[in-house]
PDB file of C-alpha atoms in Angstrom:
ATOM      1  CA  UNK A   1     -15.285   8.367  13.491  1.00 62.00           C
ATOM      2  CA  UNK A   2     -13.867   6.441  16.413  1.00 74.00           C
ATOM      3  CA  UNK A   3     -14.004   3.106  14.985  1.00 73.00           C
ATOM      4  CA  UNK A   4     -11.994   4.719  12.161  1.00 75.00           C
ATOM      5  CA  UNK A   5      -9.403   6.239  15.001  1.00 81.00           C
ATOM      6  CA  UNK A   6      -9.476   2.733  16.661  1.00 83.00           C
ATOM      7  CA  UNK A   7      -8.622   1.082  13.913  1.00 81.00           C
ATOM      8  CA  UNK A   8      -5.732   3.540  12.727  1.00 83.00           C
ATOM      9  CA  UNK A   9      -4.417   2.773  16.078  1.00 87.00           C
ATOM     10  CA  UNK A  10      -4.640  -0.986  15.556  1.00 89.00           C
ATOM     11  CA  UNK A  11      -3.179  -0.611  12.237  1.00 88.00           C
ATOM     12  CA  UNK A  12      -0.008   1.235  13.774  1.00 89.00           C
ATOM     13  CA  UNK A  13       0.376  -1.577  16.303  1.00 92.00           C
ATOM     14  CA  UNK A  14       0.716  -4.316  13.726  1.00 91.00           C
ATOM     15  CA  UNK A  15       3.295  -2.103  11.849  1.00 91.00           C
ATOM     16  CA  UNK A  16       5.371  -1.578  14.701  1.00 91.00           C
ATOM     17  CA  UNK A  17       5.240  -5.151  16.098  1.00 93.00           C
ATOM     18  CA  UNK A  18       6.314  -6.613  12.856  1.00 93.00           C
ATOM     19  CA  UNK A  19       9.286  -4.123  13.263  1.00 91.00           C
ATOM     20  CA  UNK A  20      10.325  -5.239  16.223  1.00 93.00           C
ATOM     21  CA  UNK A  21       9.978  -8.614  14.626  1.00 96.00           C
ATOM     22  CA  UNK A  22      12.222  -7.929  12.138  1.00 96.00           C
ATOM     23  CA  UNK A  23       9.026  -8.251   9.227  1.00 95.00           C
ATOM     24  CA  UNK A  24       8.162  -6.310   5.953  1.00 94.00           C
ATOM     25  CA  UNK A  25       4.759  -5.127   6.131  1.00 93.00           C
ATOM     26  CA  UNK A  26       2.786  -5.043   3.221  1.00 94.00           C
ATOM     27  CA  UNK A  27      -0.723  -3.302   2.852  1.00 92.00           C
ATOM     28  CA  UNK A  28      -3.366  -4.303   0.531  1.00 93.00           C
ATOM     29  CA  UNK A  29      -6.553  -2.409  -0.271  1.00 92.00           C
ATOM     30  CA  UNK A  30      -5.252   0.917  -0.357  1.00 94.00           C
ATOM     31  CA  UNK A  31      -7.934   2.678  -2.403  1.00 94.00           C
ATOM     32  CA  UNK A  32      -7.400   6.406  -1.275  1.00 93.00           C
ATOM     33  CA  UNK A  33      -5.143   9.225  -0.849  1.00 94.00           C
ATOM     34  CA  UNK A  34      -6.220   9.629   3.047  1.00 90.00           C
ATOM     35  CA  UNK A  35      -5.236   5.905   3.893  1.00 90.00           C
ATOM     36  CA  UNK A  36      -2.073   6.022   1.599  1.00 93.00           C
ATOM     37  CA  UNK A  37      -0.864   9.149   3.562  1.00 92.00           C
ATOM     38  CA  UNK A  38      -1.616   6.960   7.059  1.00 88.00           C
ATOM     39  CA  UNK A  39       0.306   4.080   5.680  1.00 91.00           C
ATOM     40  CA  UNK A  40       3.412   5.902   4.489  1.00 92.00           C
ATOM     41  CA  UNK A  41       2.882   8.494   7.737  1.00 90.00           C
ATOM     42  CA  UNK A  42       3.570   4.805   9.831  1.00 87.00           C
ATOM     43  CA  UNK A  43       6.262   3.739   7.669  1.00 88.00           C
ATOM     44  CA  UNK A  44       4.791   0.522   5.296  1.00 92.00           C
ATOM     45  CA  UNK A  45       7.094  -1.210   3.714  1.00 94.00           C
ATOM     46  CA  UNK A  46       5.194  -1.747   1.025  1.00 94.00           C
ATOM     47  CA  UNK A  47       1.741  -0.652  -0.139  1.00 93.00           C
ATOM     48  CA  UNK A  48      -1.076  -1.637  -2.491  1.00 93.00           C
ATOM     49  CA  UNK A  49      -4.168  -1.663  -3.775  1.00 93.00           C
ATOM     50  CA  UNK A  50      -6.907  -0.037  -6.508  1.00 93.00           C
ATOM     51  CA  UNK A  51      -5.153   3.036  -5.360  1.00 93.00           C
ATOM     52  CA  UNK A  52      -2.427   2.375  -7.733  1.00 89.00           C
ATOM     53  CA  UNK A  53      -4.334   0.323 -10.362  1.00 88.00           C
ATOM     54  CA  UNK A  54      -7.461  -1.589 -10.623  1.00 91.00           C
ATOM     55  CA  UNK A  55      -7.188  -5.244 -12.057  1.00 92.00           C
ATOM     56  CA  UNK A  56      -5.982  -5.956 -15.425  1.00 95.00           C
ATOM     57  CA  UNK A  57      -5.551  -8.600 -18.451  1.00 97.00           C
ATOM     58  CA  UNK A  58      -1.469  -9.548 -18.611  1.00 96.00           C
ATOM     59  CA  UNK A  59      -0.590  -7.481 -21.618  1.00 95.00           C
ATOM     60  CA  UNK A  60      -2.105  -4.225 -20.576  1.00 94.00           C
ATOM     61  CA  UNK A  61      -0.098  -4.488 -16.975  1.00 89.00           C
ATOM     62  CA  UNK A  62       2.956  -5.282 -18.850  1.00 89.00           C
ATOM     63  CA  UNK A  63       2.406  -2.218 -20.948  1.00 89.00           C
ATOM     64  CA  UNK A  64       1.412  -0.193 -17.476  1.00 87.00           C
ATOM     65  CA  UNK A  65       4.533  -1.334 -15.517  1.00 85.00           C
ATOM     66  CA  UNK A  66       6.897  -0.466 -19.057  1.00 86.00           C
ATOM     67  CA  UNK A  67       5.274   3.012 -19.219  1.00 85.00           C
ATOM     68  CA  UNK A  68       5.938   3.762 -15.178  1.00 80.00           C
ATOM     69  CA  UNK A  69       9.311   4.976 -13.291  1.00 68.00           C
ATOM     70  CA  UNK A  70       9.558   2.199 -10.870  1.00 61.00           C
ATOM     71  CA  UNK A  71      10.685  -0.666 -13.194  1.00 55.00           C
ATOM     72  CA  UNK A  72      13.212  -3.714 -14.096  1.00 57.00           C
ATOM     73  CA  UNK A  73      13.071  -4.562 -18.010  1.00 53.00           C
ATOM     74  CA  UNK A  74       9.904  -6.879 -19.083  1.00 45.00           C
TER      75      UNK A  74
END
């Protein structure tokens, strides 16, 4: 449990340092609803990860990303 706190704290750090930097952070690995709630708690920029989707031939992530809200025309 308190490597898990240590490393939330670490993780917060790195956000707000690339803030003050000016930086988009992006987070990859994001297989849960705990750590997604952490991530978006700290303010991510961006966020990914088996969460969302697990890897994928090209047609049937085409087909994913046309069948989802947050989309440009393929």
């Amino acid at each position: 449990m308190r490597i898990f706190v240590l490393l939330r704290i670490r993780i917060l750090h790195t956000i707000c340092l690339s803030k003050a930097l000016n930086m988009r952070v992006l987070a990859e690995g994001v297989e849960t609803t705990e750590q997604l709630d952490v991530l978006r708690k700290i303010k991510c920029d961006e966020i990914q990860g088996f969460y969302y989707a697990r890897p994928m031939p090209e047609a049937q992530f085409i087909e994913y990303v046309r069948k989802s809200d947050n989309h440009k025309k393929l």
